[in-house]
Amino acid sequence: MSAPNDNPTIILGTRGSELALVQATATEKALGLAFPHLSLRREIIKTTGDRRTDVALSEVAKSEGTFDKGVFIKELEEALDRGDVDVAVHSLKDMPTVQEPRFAVVAVLPRAPIRDVLVSRNPGGLDAIPANGRIGTSSVRRAKQIQWLRPDLEVIDLRGNVPTRLRRAAEDENYDGILLAEAGLIRLGYLPEISEGSASEPILGIDGLHAVRLPEDQFYPAAGQGAVALEIRSGDAPSQVFCEGISHEPTMLRIRAEREFLRLLDKFVYRSTLYGHFGDGCIHGRITFELETREGIAAMRRFMEEATDLVVKYGGSISGEHGIGLEKADGSLASLFRLARA
């Protein structure tokens, strides 16, 4: 692909955490290989989420008037809007399902493994966490799922970057375990990319910590988890050319499908939780509709009508073997679903 001009310069905006910088470096490397004459600059931007680690994400978001993870992208998008940077590098799972029209995610890097990981001082994973133990996470999705699997466990808020959280897990006895993304642990060198099945593994570089990668068909990852997104100003053609030149299209297809399902949920469901991912040609997930029964059934029917259209759009079909089922769970309607490509 030819460059838009003879001496182009791209300014990348990124957060300053260890993981964010690793992801920015990977982006720079890909751009440099694809466009050898491209000049690259990096701007490190401190977000509200980076500054406010003393309170829960929900409280920070409430004070900022945004959604929980929005506190990690607000200042990056403001820099994009001002023209201070050309491309913002994000962890895709931190981004809203529906973007403002003036921004666009136009590329993603190859996706890292997508599972969640339970880290604890004792080997054995979830079964080794003591009764009424305490699990640290700042993710509502992870908190809901761990309590689904182990209702006896208490979830306590845990903020900070990946190294900080690992140190807390190793040193703070208030936590019997913590939950982190596999992708971040791999990118920072705490886990090898190739796993050892379901066995406990040591956290590399930190003595006394053990990790178990939670199977994604039992502990559903976030939509977009493990993907690095490149966001630009809508209509910025030169930046779009460069970003699309390094985009990993199989990952782009998957994250579009996952994010479209979240968009449908936002459209039809007053309050819901989705745990899901697109893998091996399938969408896997669990939805909980926290509505009155009649409204819940109606919402589910409308959702499935549009979901079916979405699957057809992406060249697939509803799998009859693993179809849609409704069940009551703690006063809610839950649906376990699998949408498969033909």
Short mmCIF file of C-alpha atoms in Angstrom, two decimals:
data_model
loop_
_atom_site.label_atom_id
_atom_site.label_comp_id
_atom_site.label_asym_id
_atom_site.label_seq_id
_atom_site.Cartn_x
_atom_site.Cartn_y
_atom_site.Cartn_z
CA MET A 1 0.00 0.00 0.00
CA SER A 2 1.47 3.38 -0.92
CA ALA A 3 1.83 6.13 1.65
CA PRO A 4 -0.47 9.17 1.33
CA ASN A 5 2.57 11.53 0.97
CA ASP A 6 6.36 11.36 0.77
CA ASN A 7 7.20 12.17 4.41
CA PRO A 8 4.19 11.21 6.48
CA THR A 9 4.12 11.40 10.28
CA ILE A 10 1.68 9.61 12.55
CA ILE A 11 1.30 10.55 16.21
CA LEU A 12 0.10 7.68 18.40
CA GLY A 13 -1.71 8.39 21.66
CA THR A 14 -1.55 5.84 24.47
CA ARG A 15 -1.99 5.47 28.19
CA GLY A 16 1.18 5.16 30.23
CA SER A 17 0.64 1.83 31.96
CA GLU A 18 3.08 -1.00 31.30
CA LEU A 19 0.48 -2.90 29.28
CA ALA A 20 -0.57 0.16 27.27
CA LEU A 21 3.05 0.89 26.35
CA VAL A 22 3.63 -2.70 25.23
CA GLN A 23 0.55 -2.42 23.01
CA ALA A 24 1.74 0.93 21.62
CA THR A 25 5.14 -0.59 20.87
CA ALA A 26 3.49 -3.47 19.00
CA THR A 27 1.50 -0.94 16.95
CA GLU A 28 4.62 1.06 16.13
CA LYS A 29 6.48 -2.08 15.10
CA ALA A 30 3.66 -3.16 12.77
CA LEU A 31 3.41 0.30 11.19
CA GLY A 32 7.18 0.50 10.77
CA LEU A 33 7.33 -2.84 8.99
CA ALA A 34 4.39 -2.04 6.71
CA PHE A 35 5.45 1.55 5.98
CA PRO A 36 9.24 1.91 6.31
CA HIS A 37 9.23 5.62 5.45
CA LEU A 38 6.56 6.49 7.98
CA SER A 39 7.69 8.73 10.86
CA LEU A 40 6.15 7.81 14.21
CA ARG A 41 5.75 9.81 17.42
CA ARG A 42 4.24 8.71 20.70
CA GLU A 43 2.21 10.83 23.12
CA ILE A 44 1.56 9.36 26.57
CA ILE A 45 -1.75 10.57 27.97
CA LYS A 46 -2.88 10.07 31.55
CA THR A 47 -6.57 9.26 31.73
CA THR A 48 -9.04 9.78 34.54
CA GLY A 49 -8.95 6.04 35.23
CA ASP A 50 -5.19 6.20 35.65
CA ARG A 51 -5.37 9.14 38.06
CA ARG A 52 -8.23 7.86 40.21
CA THR A 53 -7.28 4.43 41.55
CA ASP A 54 -8.57 5.11 45.06
CA VAL A 55 -12.25 4.39 44.34
CA ALA A 56 -14.30 1.94 42.29
CA LEU A 57 -14.55 2.47 38.54
CA SER A 58 -18.29 2.96 38.81
CA GLU A 59 -17.79 5.87 41.20
CA VAL A 60 -15.14 7.48 38.99
CA ALA A 61 -17.38 7.07 35.96
CA LYS A 62 -20.36 8.57 37.80
CA SER A 63 -18.36 11.67 38.68
CA GLU A 64 -17.17 11.98 35.07
CA GLY A 65 -20.59 11.33 33.51
CA THR A 66 -19.41 8.33 31.49
CA PHE A 67 -19.63 4.53 31.49
CA ASP A 68 -17.24 2.59 33.74
CA LYS A 69 -14.50 1.83 31.23
CA GLY A 70 -14.95 5.25 29.59
CA VAL A 71 -12.60 6.67 32.20
CA PHE A 72 -9.75 4.94 30.33
CA ILE A 73 -10.45 6.49 26.92
CA LYS A 74 -11.92 9.95 27.55
CA GLU A 75 -8.67 11.92 27.45
CA LEU A 76 -7.36 9.92 24.49
CA GLU A 77 -10.46 10.79 22.47
CA GLU A 78 -10.18 14.43 23.51
CA ALA A 79 -6.60 14.42 22.19
CA LEU A 80 -7.86 12.88 18.93
CA ASP A 81 -10.56 15.52 18.67
CA ARG A 82 -8.05 18.35 19.16
CA GLY A 83 -5.68 16.89 16.59
CA ASP A 84 -2.94 16.33 19.17
CA VAL A 85 -2.73 12.67 18.11
CA ASP A 86 -3.73 10.86 14.92
CA VAL A 87 -4.31 7.36 16.28
CA ALA A 88 -5.37 6.30 19.77
CA VAL A 89 -4.27 2.82 20.85
CA HIS A 90 -6.78 1.10 23.13
CA SER A 91 -7.58 -2.21 24.72
CA LEU A 92 -10.79 -2.81 22.78
CA LYS A 93 -12.70 -4.11 25.80
CA ASP A 94 -12.35 -0.62 27.35
CA MET A 95 -14.30 0.99 24.51
CA PRO A 96 -18.05 1.65 24.24
CA THR A 97 -20.09 -0.60 21.98
CA VAL A 98 -21.46 2.39 20.05
CA GLN A 99 -18.97 5.14 19.25
CA GLU A 100 -19.57 8.81 18.73
CA PRO A 101 -19.79 9.56 14.99
CA ARG A 102 -16.65 11.69 15.04
CA PHE A 103 -14.48 8.65 15.94
CA ALA A 104 -13.94 5.27 14.30
CA VAL A 105 -12.13 2.04 15.15
CA VAL A 106 -10.60 1.17 11.78
CA ALA A 107 -8.08 -1.52 12.67
CA VAL A 108 -7.07 -4.12 15.23
CA LEU A 109 -3.85 -6.00 15.86
CA PRO A 110 -3.82 -9.83 15.92
CA ARG A 111 -5.77 -10.93 18.94
CA ALA A 112 -4.08 -12.43 21.97
CA PRO A 113 -5.65 -15.34 23.91
CA ILE A 114 -8.99 -14.21 25.30
CA ARG A 115 -9.50 -16.10 28.56
CA ASP A 116 -9.69 -14.74 32.07
CA VAL A 117 -7.17 -15.97 34.63
CA LEU A 118 -7.57 -16.67 38.34
CA VAL A 119 -4.37 -15.79 40.21
CA SER A 120 -3.90 -16.93 43.80
CA ARG A 121 -1.23 -17.88 46.34
CA ASN A 122 -2.39 -21.50 46.37
CA PRO A 123 -2.43 -23.77 43.31
CA GLY A 124 -5.67 -25.44 42.30
CA GLY A 125 -7.71 -22.60 40.84
CA LEU A 126 -11.29 -21.91 41.88
CA ASP A 127 -11.65 -25.17 43.79
CA ALA A 128 -8.75 -24.17 46.04
CA ILE A 129 -10.29 -20.84 47.07
CA PRO A 130 -11.58 -21.31 50.63
CA ALA A 131 -15.27 -21.12 51.48
CA ASN A 132 -16.42 -17.51 51.84
CA GLY A 133 -13.13 -16.37 50.35
CA ARG A 134 -12.49 -12.97 48.78
CA ILE A 135 -11.78 -12.32 45.10
CA GLY A 136 -10.39 -9.03 43.81
CA THR A 137 -11.56 -7.47 40.55
CA SER A 138 -12.82 -4.12 39.27
CA SER A 139 -14.85 -5.80 36.50
CA VAL A 140 -18.60 -6.17 36.95
CA ARG A 141 -18.57 -8.96 34.35
CA ARG A 142 -15.96 -10.97 36.24
CA ALA A 143 -17.66 -10.33 39.57
CA LYS A 144 -21.03 -11.58 38.27
CA GLN A 145 -19.53 -14.72 36.82
CA ILE A 146 -17.39 -15.68 39.79
CA GLN A 147 -20.43 -15.33 42.04
CA TRP A 148 -22.45 -17.41 39.56
CA LEU A 149 -19.88 -20.20 39.89
CA ARG A 150 -19.19 -19.71 43.60
CA PRO A 151 -22.04 -17.84 45.33
CA ASP A 152 -20.19 -18.07 48.66
CA LEU A 153 -17.34 -15.85 47.51
CA GLU A 154 -17.12 -12.14 48.31
CA VAL A 155 -15.95 -9.85 45.53
CA ILE A 156 -13.92 -6.83 46.62
CA ASP A 157 -12.78 -3.98 44.42
CA LEU A 158 -9.22 -4.11 43.10
CA ARG A 159 -7.78 -1.24 41.06
CA GLY A 160 -4.37 -0.54 39.57
CA ASN A 161 -2.27 -1.76 36.66
CA VAL A 162 -1.37 -5.42 36.16
CA PRO A 163 1.92 -5.43 38.14
CA THR A 164 0.25 -3.60 41.02
CA ARG A 165 -2.60 -6.10 41.15
CA LEU A 166 -0.19 -9.02 41.09
CA ARG A 167 1.78 -7.56 43.98
CA ARG A 168 -1.46 -7.17 45.92
CA ALA A 169 -2.35 -10.80 45.22
CA ALA A 170 1.06 -11.91 46.49
CA GLU A 171 1.26 -9.70 49.57
CA ASP A 172 -2.24 -8.70 50.70
CA GLU A 173 -4.05 -11.42 52.66
CA ASN A 174 -7.36 -9.63 52.11
CA TYR A 175 -7.38 -11.32 48.69
CA ASP A 176 -7.66 -15.08 48.30
CA GLY A 177 -7.43 -14.61 44.55
CA ILE A 178 -7.72 -12.01 41.81
CA LEU A 179 -9.05 -12.09 38.24
CA LEU A 180 -7.06 -10.74 35.29
CA ALA A 181 -7.08 -11.00 31.50
CA GLU A 182 -4.87 -13.67 29.98
CA ALA A 183 -3.84 -11.30 27.18
CA GLY A 184 -2.30 -8.75 29.54
CA LEU A 185 -0.40 -11.40 31.50
CA ILE A 186 1.04 -12.81 28.27
CA ARG A 187 1.96 -9.43 26.78
CA LEU A 188 3.78 -8.44 29.97
CA GLY A 189 5.63 -11.75 30.20
CA TYR A 190 3.93 -13.14 33.30
CA LEU A 191 2.55 -16.17 31.42
CA PRO A 192 3.72 -18.00 28.30
CA GLU A 193 1.35 -17.82 25.35
CA ILE A 194 1.05 -21.61 25.20
CA SER A 195 -0.89 -22.87 28.20
CA GLU A 196 -0.49 -26.13 30.07
CA GLY A 197 -4.12 -27.16 29.89
CA SER A 198 -6.17 -26.52 33.01
CA ALA A 199 -3.26 -27.00 35.42
CA SER A 200 -1.96 -24.29 37.73
CA GLU A 201 1.00 -22.38 36.34
CA PRO A 202 3.48 -20.10 38.12
CA ILE A 203 3.32 -16.38 37.52
CA LEU A 204 6.73 -15.70 36.00
CA GLY A 205 8.86 -13.25 37.95
CA ILE A 206 6.74 -13.24 41.12
CA ASP A 207 7.35 -16.00 43.63
CA GLY A 208 4.39 -17.69 45.29
CA LEU A 209 1.67 -16.87 42.75
CA HIS A 210 -0.21 -19.46 40.73
CA ALA A 211 -2.47 -18.96 37.71
CA VAL A 212 -5.30 -21.00 36.21
CA ARG A 213 -6.65 -20.00 32.81
CA LEU A 214 -10.42 -20.28 33.05
CA PRO A 215 -12.05 -22.14 30.11
CA GLU A 216 -13.96 -19.68 27.96
CA ASP A 217 -16.96 -21.99 27.70
CA GLN A 218 -17.32 -21.79 31.50
CA PHE A 219 -16.08 -18.27 32.24
CA TYR A 220 -17.03 -16.07 29.31
CA PRO A 221 -14.54 -13.37 28.24
CA ALA A 222 -15.57 -9.81 27.48
CA ALA A 223 -16.49 -8.88 23.95
CA GLY A 224 -13.29 -7.71 22.30
CA GLN A 225 -11.05 -9.07 25.07
CA GLY A 226 -7.46 -9.60 23.93
CA ALA A 227 -7.79 -7.19 20.97
CA VAL A 228 -5.85 -3.93 20.53
CA ALA A 229 -7.92 -1.30 18.71
CA LEU A 230 -6.71 1.64 16.64
CA GLU A 231 -9.09 4.60 16.76
CA ILE A 232 -8.95 7.67 14.50
CA ARG A 233 -10.97 10.76 13.72
CA SER A 234 -13.73 9.90 11.27
CA GLY A 235 -12.75 11.12 7.83
CA ASP A 236 -9.01 11.15 8.51
CA ALA A 237 -8.14 9.31 5.30
CA PRO A 238 -4.32 9.21 5.67
CA SER A 239 -4.48 7.73 9.17
CA GLN A 240 -7.10 5.25 8.02
CA VAL A 241 -4.85 4.07 5.17
CA PHE A 242 -1.97 3.40 7.55
CA CYS A 243 -4.11 1.69 10.19
CA GLU A 244 -5.97 -0.51 7.72
CA GLY A 245 -2.59 -1.49 6.29
CA ILE A 246 -1.76 -3.36 9.51
CA SER A 247 -5.24 -4.50 10.52
CA HIS A 248 -5.75 -8.20 11.24
CA GLU A 249 -8.95 -8.98 9.36
CA PRO A 250 -9.88 -12.27 11.09
CA THR A 251 -9.76 -10.42 14.42
CA MET A 252 -11.71 -7.51 12.96
CA LEU A 253 -14.50 -9.86 11.83
CA ARG A 254 -14.73 -11.45 15.26
CA ILE A 255 -14.78 -8.23 17.26
CA ARG A 256 -17.39 -6.71 14.94
CA ALA A 257 -19.66 -9.69 15.54
CA GLU A 258 -19.14 -9.54 19.31
CA ARG A 259 -19.72 -5.80 19.52
CA GLU A 260 -22.82 -6.04 17.34
CA PHE A 261 -24.34 -8.46 19.83
CA LEU A 262 -23.64 -6.04 22.65
CA ARG A 263 -25.27 -3.28 20.61
CA LEU A 264 -28.38 -5.41 20.18
CA LEU A 265 -28.53 -6.04 23.92
CA ASP A 266 -28.23 -2.32 24.62
CA LYS A 267 -31.11 -1.74 22.22
CA PHE A 268 -33.56 -4.30 23.62
CA VAL A 269 -32.65 -4.89 27.25
CA TYR A 270 -33.11 -2.42 30.07
CA ARG A 271 -30.48 -4.11 32.18
CA SER A 272 -28.43 -7.12 31.19
CA THR A 273 -25.09 -8.80 31.47
CA LEU A 274 -23.43 -10.52 28.53
CA TYR A 275 -20.45 -12.76 28.70
CA GLY A 276 -19.47 -13.84 25.24
CA HIS A 277 -16.94 -14.20 22.49
CA PHE A 278 -16.74 -15.15 18.84
CA GLY A 279 -14.46 -18.14 18.33
CA ASP A 280 -14.22 -21.06 15.94
CA GLY A 281 -17.02 -19.45 13.94
CA CYS A 282 -19.41 -19.31 16.91
CA ILE A 283 -20.78 -16.74 19.31
CA HIS A 284 -20.85 -18.15 22.83
CA GLY A 285 -22.35 -16.39 25.80
CA ARG A 286 -24.81 -16.02 28.63
CA ILE A 287 -27.40 -13.26 28.89
CA THR A 288 -29.37 -12.38 31.99
CA PHE A 289 -32.52 -10.31 31.54
CA GLU A 290 -33.37 -8.51 34.77
CA LEU A 291 -36.93 -7.67 33.82
CA GLU A 292 -40.41 -8.80 34.70
CA THR A 293 -41.11 -12.18 33.13
CA ARG A 294 -43.47 -10.99 30.36
CA GLU A 295 -41.17 -8.11 29.40
CA GLY A 296 -38.15 -10.37 29.52
CA ILE A 297 -39.66 -12.89 27.13
CA ALA A 298 -40.73 -10.14 24.73
CA ALA A 299 -37.27 -8.56 24.84
CA MET A 300 -35.62 -11.92 24.23
CA ARG A 301 -37.87 -12.59 21.21
CA ARG A 302 -37.07 -9.21 19.69
CA PHE A 303 -33.39 -9.70 20.42
CA MET A 304 -33.34 -13.10 18.74
CA GLU A 305 -35.10 -11.79 15.64
CA GLU A 306 -32.38 -9.22 15.10
CA ALA A 307 -29.66 -11.60 16.28
CA THR A 308 -30.71 -14.06 13.59
CA ASP A 309 -30.47 -11.30 10.97
CA LEU A 310 -27.01 -10.48 12.30
CA VAL A 311 -25.80 -14.07 12.02
CA VAL A 312 -27.06 -14.25 8.44
CA LYS A 313 -25.24 -10.98 7.72
CA TYR A 314 -21.99 -12.60 8.83
CA GLY A 315 -22.63 -15.70 6.73
CA GLY A 316 -23.95 -18.05 9.40
CA SER A 317 -27.06 -19.59 10.88
CA ILE A 318 -28.63 -20.48 14.21
CA SER A 319 -27.38 -23.86 15.37
CA GLY A 320 -30.32 -26.16 16.03
CA GLU A 321 -28.28 -28.45 18.24
CA HIS A 322 -27.36 -25.63 20.59
CA GLY A 323 -30.40 -23.39 20.29
CA ILE A 324 -31.92 -20.82 22.57
CA GLY A 325 -33.21 -21.77 25.99
CA LEU A 326 -34.82 -19.70 28.74
CA GLU A 327 -34.61 -20.54 32.41
CA LYS A 328 -35.42 -18.80 35.65
CA ALA A 329 -32.43 -18.10 37.85
CA ASP A 330 -32.75 -16.14 41.09
CA GLY A 331 -35.83 -14.34 39.81
CA SER A 332 -34.27 -13.44 36.46
CA LEU A 333 -34.59 -14.82 32.99
CA ALA A 334 -31.36 -16.31 31.72
CA SER A 335 -30.55 -17.46 28.23
CA LEU A 336 -27.69 -19.72 27.29
CA PHE A 337 -27.05 -19.51 23.59
CA ARG A 338 -24.73 -20.60 20.87
CA LEU A 339 -24.90 -19.03 17.44
CA ALA A 340 -22.94 -20.99 14.88
CA ARG A 341 -21.74 -20.38 11.37
CA ALA A 342 -23.23 -22.73 8.80
#
